[in-house]
Amino acid sequence: MHDVGGRGEPFHNFPAAVAEIAAGSAQGKRLEIWFQDEARIGQKNKITRRWAKRGTRPSAPHDQRTRSAYIFGAICPKQGKAAALVMPWCDTHAMNQHLIEISRNVADNAHAVLIMDQAGWHMSNNLVVPGNITILPLPPKSPELNPVENIWQFMRDNWLSNRVFKSYEDIVDHCCYAWRTLQQRPWKIMSIGRRHWAQGF
């Protein structure tokens, strides 16, 4: 059960699920609510809106080459924190590396509830979940509930669209720059990522 726009309850037992984590794997530590997702950024890039003089038709570069990279991104909206890796592939091994990176960003006295979709590499039996993280999957086919989707749109609109990437290395450099710039704006992470149903834990 969820509402359009992702501002309501993602599934009816969310508070109960969080309470169970708090009483169990969190071992009495305070909880940090995190959201996770991946985005493919490539040479065959999207065209987004841009400023132009009224009455003119602005041009934008559009590349047909196919080199790409994946941003594995996670945010903790309440704390304004973020953790990411840029990887050449999207699989369980890459997800395991991202879980390690998220784990490093969880406060010492906290336990992370990591909310993400049910992609195959998220649910793999070979996933190695650090002890300070518990995964809580979103309902199927509900990307609107994940605020990282809105983070991707913000990053594309501001740093990753309407450009030509020279190489794979250039893609990685731009992805890293965009994410580091986002991290320097914790208020933006809070603003984009806040969901009222995920507050108060």
mmCIF file with all atom_site columns, N, CA and C in Angstrom, residues 156-196:
data_model
loop_
_atom_site.group_PDB
_atom_site.id
_atom_site.type_symbol
_atom_site.label_atom_id
_atom_site.label_alt_id
_atom_site.label_comp_id
_atom_site.label_asym_id
_atom_site.label_entity_id
_atom_site.label_seq_id
_atom_site.pdbx_PDB_ins_code
_atom_site.Cartn_x
_atom_site.Cartn_y
_atom_site.Cartn_z
_atom_site.occupancy
_atom_site.B_iso_or_equiv
_atom_site.pdbx_formal_charge
_atom_site.auth_seq_id
_atom_site.auth_comp_id
_atom_site.auth_asym_id
_atom_site.auth_atom_id
_atom_site.pdbx_PDB_model_num
ATOM 1   N N  . ARG A 1 156 ? 21.401 15.155 -12.671 1.00 0.00 ? 156 ARG A N  1
ATOM 2   C CA . ARG A 1 156 ? 21.376 15.263 -14.136 1.00 0.00 ? 156 ARG A CA 1
ATOM 3   C C  . ARG A 1 156 ? 21.060 16.699 -14.566 1.00 0.00 ? 156 ARG A C  1
ATOM 4   N N  . ASP A 1 157 ? 20.087 17.294 -13.919 1.00 0.00 ? 157 ASP A N  1
ATOM 5   C CA . ASP A 1 157 ? 19.690 18.650 -14.292 1.00 0.00 ? 157 ASP A CA 1
ATOM 6   C C  . ASP A 1 157 ? 20.818 19.654 -14.086 1.00 0.00 ? 157 ASP A C  1
ATOM 7   N N  . ASN A 1 158 ? 21.660 19.418 -13.085 1.00 0.00 ? 158 ASN A N  1
ATOM 8   C CA . ASN A 1 158 ? 22.667 20.404 -12.713 1.00 0.00 ? 158 ASN A CA 1
ATOM 9   C C  . ASN A 1 158 ? 24.075 20.103 -13.204 1.00 0.00 ? 158 ASN A C  1
ATOM 10  N N  . TRP A 1 159 ? 24.441 18.825 -13.355 1.00 0.00 ? 159 TRP A N  1
ATOM 11  C CA . TRP A 1 159 ? 25.843 18.518 -13.627 1.00 0.00 ? 159 TRP A CA 1
ATOM 12  C C  . TRP A 1 159 ? 26.097 17.454 -14.694 1.00 0.00 ? 159 TRP A C  1
ATOM 13  N N  . LEU A 1 160 ? 25.138 16.618 -15.021 1.00 0.00 ? 160 LEU A N  1
ATOM 14  C CA . LEU A 1 160 ? 25.452 15.423 -15.808 1.00 0.00 ? 160 LEU A CA 1
ATOM 15  C C  . LEU A 1 160 ? 24.755 15.333 -17.160 1.00 0.00 ? 160 LEU A C  1
ATOM 16  N N  . SER A 1 161 ? 23.951 16.308 -17.517 1.00 0.00 ? 161 SER A N  1
ATOM 17  C CA . SER A 1 161 ? 23.264 16.271 -18.812 1.00 0.00 ? 161 SER A CA 1
ATOM 18  C C  . SER A 1 161 ? 23.756 17.393 -19.716 1.00 0.00 ? 161 SER A C  1
ATOM 19  N N  . ASN A 1 162 ? 23.329 17.336 -20.981 1.00 0.00 ? 162 ASN A N  1
ATOM 20  C CA . ASN A 1 162 ? 23.683 18.358 -21.971 1.00 0.00 ? 162 ASN A CA 1
ATOM 21  C C  . ASN A 1 162 ? 25.196 18.512 -22.118 1.00 0.00 ? 162 ASN A C  1
ATOM 22  N N  . ARG A 1 163 ? 25.894 17.387 -22.138 1.00 0.00 ? 163 ARG A N  1
ATOM 23  C CA . ARG A 1 163 ? 27.346 17.422 -22.296 1.00 0.00 ? 163 ARG A CA 1
ATOM 24  C C  . ARG A 1 163 ? 27.819 16.169 -23.021 1.00 0.00 ? 163 ARG A C  1
ATOM 25  N N  . VAL A 1 164 ? 29.023 16.237 -23.547 1.00 0.00 ? 164 VAL A N  1
ATOM 26  C CA . VAL A 1 164 ? 29.649 15.091 -24.202 1.00 0.00 ? 164 VAL A CA 1
ATOM 27  C C  . VAL A 1 164 ? 30.808 14.619 -23.336 1.00 0.00 ? 164 VAL A C  1
ATOM 28  N N  . PHE A 1 165 ? 30.813 13.333 -23.015 1.00 0.00 ? 165 PHE A N  1
ATOM 29  C CA . PHE A 1 165 ? 31.909 12.743 -22.248 1.00 0.00 ? 165 PHE A CA 1
ATOM 30  C C  . PHE A 1 165 ? 32.945 12.176 -23.218 1.00 0.00 ? 165 PHE A C  1
ATOM 31  N N  . LYS A 1 166 ? 34.202 12.545 -23.037 1.00 0.00 ? 166 LYS A N  1
ATOM 32  C CA . LYS A 1 166 ? 35.254 12.134 -23.958 1.00 0.00 ? 166 LYS A CA 1
ATOM 33  C C  . LYS A 1 166 ? 35.575 10.646 -23.853 1.00 0.00 ? 166 LYS A C  1
ATOM 34  N N  . SER A 1 167 ? 35.457 10.091 -22.646 1.00 0.00 ? 167 SER A N  1
ATOM 35  C CA . SER A 1 167 ? 35.898 8.718  -22.397 1.00 0.00 ? 167 SER A CA 1
ATOM 36  C C  . SER A 1 167 ? 35.220 8.188  -21.143 1.00 0.00 ? 167 SER A C  1
ATOM 37  N N  . TYR A 1 168 ? 35.469 6.899  -20.845 1.00 0.00 ? 168 TYR A N  1
ATOM 38  C CA . TYR A 1 168 ? 34.963 6.326  -19.597 1.00 0.00 ? 168 TYR A CA 1
ATOM 39  C C  . TYR A 1 168 ? 35.510 7.092  -18.398 1.00 0.00 ? 168 TYR A C  1
ATOM 40  N N  . GLU A 1 169 ? 36.797 7.425  -18.447 1.00 0.00 ? 169 GLU A N  1
ATOM 41  C CA . GLU A 1 169 ? 37.424 8.154  -17.346 1.00 0.00 ? 169 GLU A CA 1
ATOM 42  C C  . GLU A 1 169 ? 36.759 9.512  -17.144 1.00 0.00 ? 169 GLU A C  1
ATOM 43  N N  . ASP A 1 170 ? 36.373 10.145 -18.240 1.00 0.00 ? 170 ASP A N  1
ATOM 44  C CA . ASP A 1 170 ? 35.700 11.439 -18.160 1.00 0.00 ? 170 ASP A CA 1
ATOM 45  C C  . ASP A 1 170 ? 34.330 11.296 -17.506 1.00 0.00 ? 170 ASP A C  1
ATOM 46  N N  . ILE A 1 171 ? 33.627 10.209 -17.831 1.00 0.00 ? 171 ILE A N  1
ATOM 47  C CA . ILE A 1 171 ? 32.337 9.938  -17.179 1.00 0.00 ? 171 ILE A CA 1
ATOM 48  C C  . ILE A 1 171 ? 32.529 9.791  -15.678 1.00 0.00 ? 171 ILE A C  1
ATOM 49  N N  . VAL A 1 172 ? 33.521 8.982  -15.280 1.00 0.00 ? 172 VAL A N  1
ATOM 50  C CA . VAL A 1 172 ? 33.783 8.752  -13.859 1.00 0.00 ? 172 VAL A CA 1
ATOM 51  C C  . VAL A 1 172 ? 34.119 10.061 -13.158 1.00 0.00 ? 172 VAL A C  1
ATOM 52  N N  . ASP A 1 173 ? 34.972 10.873 -13.774 1.00 0.00 ? 173 ASP A N  1
ATOM 53  C CA . ASP A 1 173 ? 35.360 12.152 -13.169 1.00 0.00 ? 173 ASP A CA 1
ATOM 54  C C  . ASP A 1 173 ? 34.146 13.051 -12.948 1.00 0.00 ? 173 ASP A C  1
ATOM 55  N N  . HIS A 1 174 ? 33.256 13.127 -13.938 1.00 0.00 ? 174 HIS A N  1
ATOM 56  C CA . HIS A 1 174 ? 32.072 13.975 -13.804 1.00 0.00 ? 174 HIS A CA 1
ATOM 57  C C  . HIS A 1 174 ? 31.110 13.424 -12.748 1.00 0.00 ? 174 HIS A C  1
ATOM 58  N N  . CYS A 1 175 ? 30.960 12.107 -12.700 1.00 0.00 ? 175 CYS A N  1
ATOM 59  C CA . CYS A 1 175 ? 30.095 11.502 -11.678 1.00 0.00 ? 175 CYS A CA 1
ATOM 60  C C  . CYS A 1 175 ? 30.630 11.788 -10.278 1.00 0.00 ? 175 CYS A C  1
ATOM 61  N N  . CYS A 1 176 ? 31.936 11.642 -10.104 1.00 0.00 ? 176 CYS A N  1
ATOM 62  C CA . CYS A 1 176 ? 32.551 11.896 -8.794  1.00 0.00 ? 176 CYS A CA 1
ATOM 63  C C  . CYS A 1 176 ? 32.407 13.362 -8.407  1.00 0.00 ? 176 CYS A C  1
ATOM 64  N N  . TYR A 1 177 ? 32.624 14.247 -9.378  1.00 0.00 ? 177 TYR A N  1
ATOM 65  C CA . TYR A 1 177 ? 32.470 15.683 -9.103  1.00 0.00 ? 177 TYR A CA 1
ATOM 66  C C  . TYR A 1 177 ? 31.034 15.998 -8.683  1.00 0.00 ? 177 TYR A C  1
ATOM 67  N N  . ALA A 1 178 ? 30.071 15.447 -9.415  1.00 0.00 ? 178 ALA A N  1
ATOM 68  C CA . ALA A 1 178 ? 28.666 15.718 -9.111  1.00 0.00 ? 178 ALA A CA 1
ATOM 69  C C  . ALA A 1 178 ? 28.306 15.227 -7.717  1.00 0.00 ? 178 ALA A C  1
ATOM 70  N N  . TRP A 1 179 ? 28.756 14.025 -7.366  1.00 0.00 ? 179 TRP A N  1
ATOM 71  C CA . TRP A 1 179 ? 28.405 13.486 -6.048  1.00 0.00 ? 179 TRP A CA 1
ATOM 72  C C  . TRP A 1 179 ? 29.091 14.255 -4.931  1.00 0.00 ? 179 TRP A C  1
ATOM 73  N N  . ARG A 1 180 ? 30.369 14.598 -5.109  1.00 0.00 ? 180 ARG A N  1
ATOM 74  C CA . ARG A 1 180 ? 31.069 15.372 -4.081  1.00 0.00 ? 180 ARG A CA 1
ATOM 75  C C  . ARG A 1 180 ? 30.409 16.736 -3.890  1.00 0.00 ? 180 ARG A C  1
ATOM 76  N N  . THR A 1 181 ? 29.964 17.336 -4.980  1.00 0.00 ? 181 THR A N  1
ATOM 77  C CA . THR A 1 181 ? 29.281 18.625 -4.874  1.00 0.00 ? 181 THR A CA 1
ATOM 78  C C  . THR A 1 181 ? 27.972 18.474 -4.115  1.00 0.00 ? 181 THR A C  1
ATOM 79  N N  . LEU A 1 182 ? 27.243 17.390 -4.381  1.00 0.00 ? 182 LEU A N  1
ATOM 80  C CA . LEU A 1 182 ? 26.021 17.113 -3.632  1.00 0.00 ? 182 LEU A CA 1
ATOM 81  C C  . LEU A 1 182 ? 26.324 16.953 -2.146  1.00 0.00 ? 182 LEU A C  1
ATOM 82  N N  . GLN A 1 183 ? 27.376 16.220 -1.807  1.00 0.00 ? 183 GLN A N  1
ATOM 83  C CA . GLN A 1 183 ? 27.726 15.997 -0.404  1.00 0.00 ? 183 GLN A CA 1
ATOM 84  C C  . GLN A 1 183 ? 28.026 17.295 0.329   1.00 0.00 ? 183 GLN A C  1
ATOM 85  N N  . GLN A 1 184 ? 28.485 18.290 -0.399  1.00 0.00 ? 184 GLN A N  1
ATOM 86  C CA . GLN A 1 184 ? 28.783 19.589 0.205   1.00 0.00 ? 184 GLN A CA 1
ATOM 87  C C  . GLN A 1 184 ? 27.527 20.417 0.443   1.00 0.00 ? 184 GLN A C  1
ATOM 88  N N  . ARG A 1 185 ? 26.376 19.874 0.071   1.00 0.00 ? 185 ARG A N  1
ATOM 89  C CA . ARG A 1 185 ? 25.095 20.554 0.247   1.00 0.00 ? 185 ARG A CA 1
ATOM 90  C C  . ARG A 1 185 ? 24.148 19.678 1.065   1.00 0.00 ? 185 ARG A C  1
ATOM 91  N N  . PRO A 1 186 ? 24.454 19.433 2.336   1.00 0.00 ? 186 PRO A N  1
ATOM 92  C CA . PRO A 1 186 ? 23.600 18.541 3.138   1.00 0.00 ? 186 PRO A CA 1
ATOM 93  C C  . PRO A 1 186 ? 22.155 19.004 3.212   1.00 0.00 ? 186 PRO A C  1
ATOM 94  N N  . TRP A 1 187 ? 21.938 20.323 3.169   1.00 0.00 ? 187 TRP A N  1
ATOM 95  C CA . TRP A 1 187 ? 20.567 20.834 3.190   1.00 0.00 ? 187 TRP A CA 1
ATOM 96  C C  . TRP A 1 187 ? 19.780 20.394 1.960   1.00 0.00 ? 187 TRP A C  1
ATOM 97  N N  . LYS A 1 188 ? 20.475 20.225 0.833   1.00 0.00 ? 188 LYS A N  1
ATOM 98  C CA . LYS A 1 188 ? 19.803 19.769 -0.385  1.00 0.00 ? 188 LYS A CA 1
ATOM 99  C C  . LYS A 1 188 ? 19.425 18.293 -0.258  1.00 0.00 ? 188 LYS A C  1
ATOM 100 N N  . ILE A 1 189 ? 20.318 17.497 0.330   1.00 0.00 ? 189 ILE A N  1
ATOM 101 C CA . ILE A 1 189 ? 20.009 16.085 0.582   1.00 0.00 ? 189 ILE A CA 1
ATOM 102 C C  . ILE A 1 189 ? 18.790 15.976 1.493   1.00 0.00 ? 189 ILE A C  1
ATOM 103 N N  . MET A 1 190 ? 18.758 16.817 2.540   1.00 0.00 ? 190 MET A N  1
ATOM 104 C CA . MET A 1 190 ? 17.617 16.810 3.459   1.00 0.00 ? 190 MET A CA 1
ATOM 105 C C  . MET A 1 190 ? 16.330 17.199 2.739   1.00 0.00 ? 190 MET A C  1
ATOM 106 N N  . SER A 1 191 ? 16.403 18.247 1.926   1.00 0.00 ? 191 SER A N  1
ATOM 107 C CA . SER A 1 191 ? 15.215 18.762 1.245   1.00 0.00 ? 191 SER A CA 1
ATOM 108 C C  . SER A 1 191 ? 14.659 17.769 0.228   1.00 0.00 ? 191 SER A C  1
ATOM 109 N N  . ILE A 1 192 ? 15.535 17.223 -0.602  1.00 0.00 ? 192 ILE A N  1
ATOM 110 C CA . ILE A 1 192 ? 15.090 16.285 -1.636  1.00 0.00 ? 192 ILE A CA 1
ATOM 111 C C  . ILE A 1 192 ? 14.684 14.948 -1.032  1.00 0.00 ? 192 ILE A C  1
ATOM 112 N N  . GLY A 1 193 ? 15.424 14.509 -0.021  1.00 0.00 ? 193 GLY A N  1
ATOM 113 C CA . GLY A 1 193 ? 15.263 13.149 0.485   1.00 0.00 ? 193 GLY A CA 1
ATOM 114 C C  . GLY A 1 193 ? 14.214 12.952 1.553   1.00 0.00 ? 193 GLY A C  1
ATOM 115 N N  . ARG A 1 194 ? 13.714 14.021 2.146   1.00 0.00 ? 194 ARG A N  1
ATOM 116 C CA . ARG A 1 194 ? 12.800 13.874 3.272   1.00 0.00 ? 194 ARG A CA 1
ATOM 117 C C  . ARG A 1 194 ? 11.484 13.237 2.847   1.00 0.00 ? 194 ARG A C  1
ATOM 118 N N  . ARG A 1 195 ? 11.083 12.212 3.583   1.00 0.00 ? 195 ARG A N  1
ATOM 119 C CA . ARG A 1 195 ? 9.778  11.566 3.432   1.00 0.00 ? 195 ARG A CA 1
ATOM 120 C C  . ARG A 1 195 ? 9.170  11.470 4.825   1.00 0.00 ? 195 ARG A C  1
ATOM 121 N N  . HIS A 1 196 ? 7.965  12.010 5.004   1.00 0.00 ? 196 HIS A N  1
ATOM 122 C CA . HIS A 1 196 ? 7.433  12.108 6.370   1.00 0.00 ? 196 HIS A CA 1
ATOM 123 C C  . HIS A 1 196 ? 7.216  10.740 6.998   1.00 0.00 ? 196 HIS A C  1
#
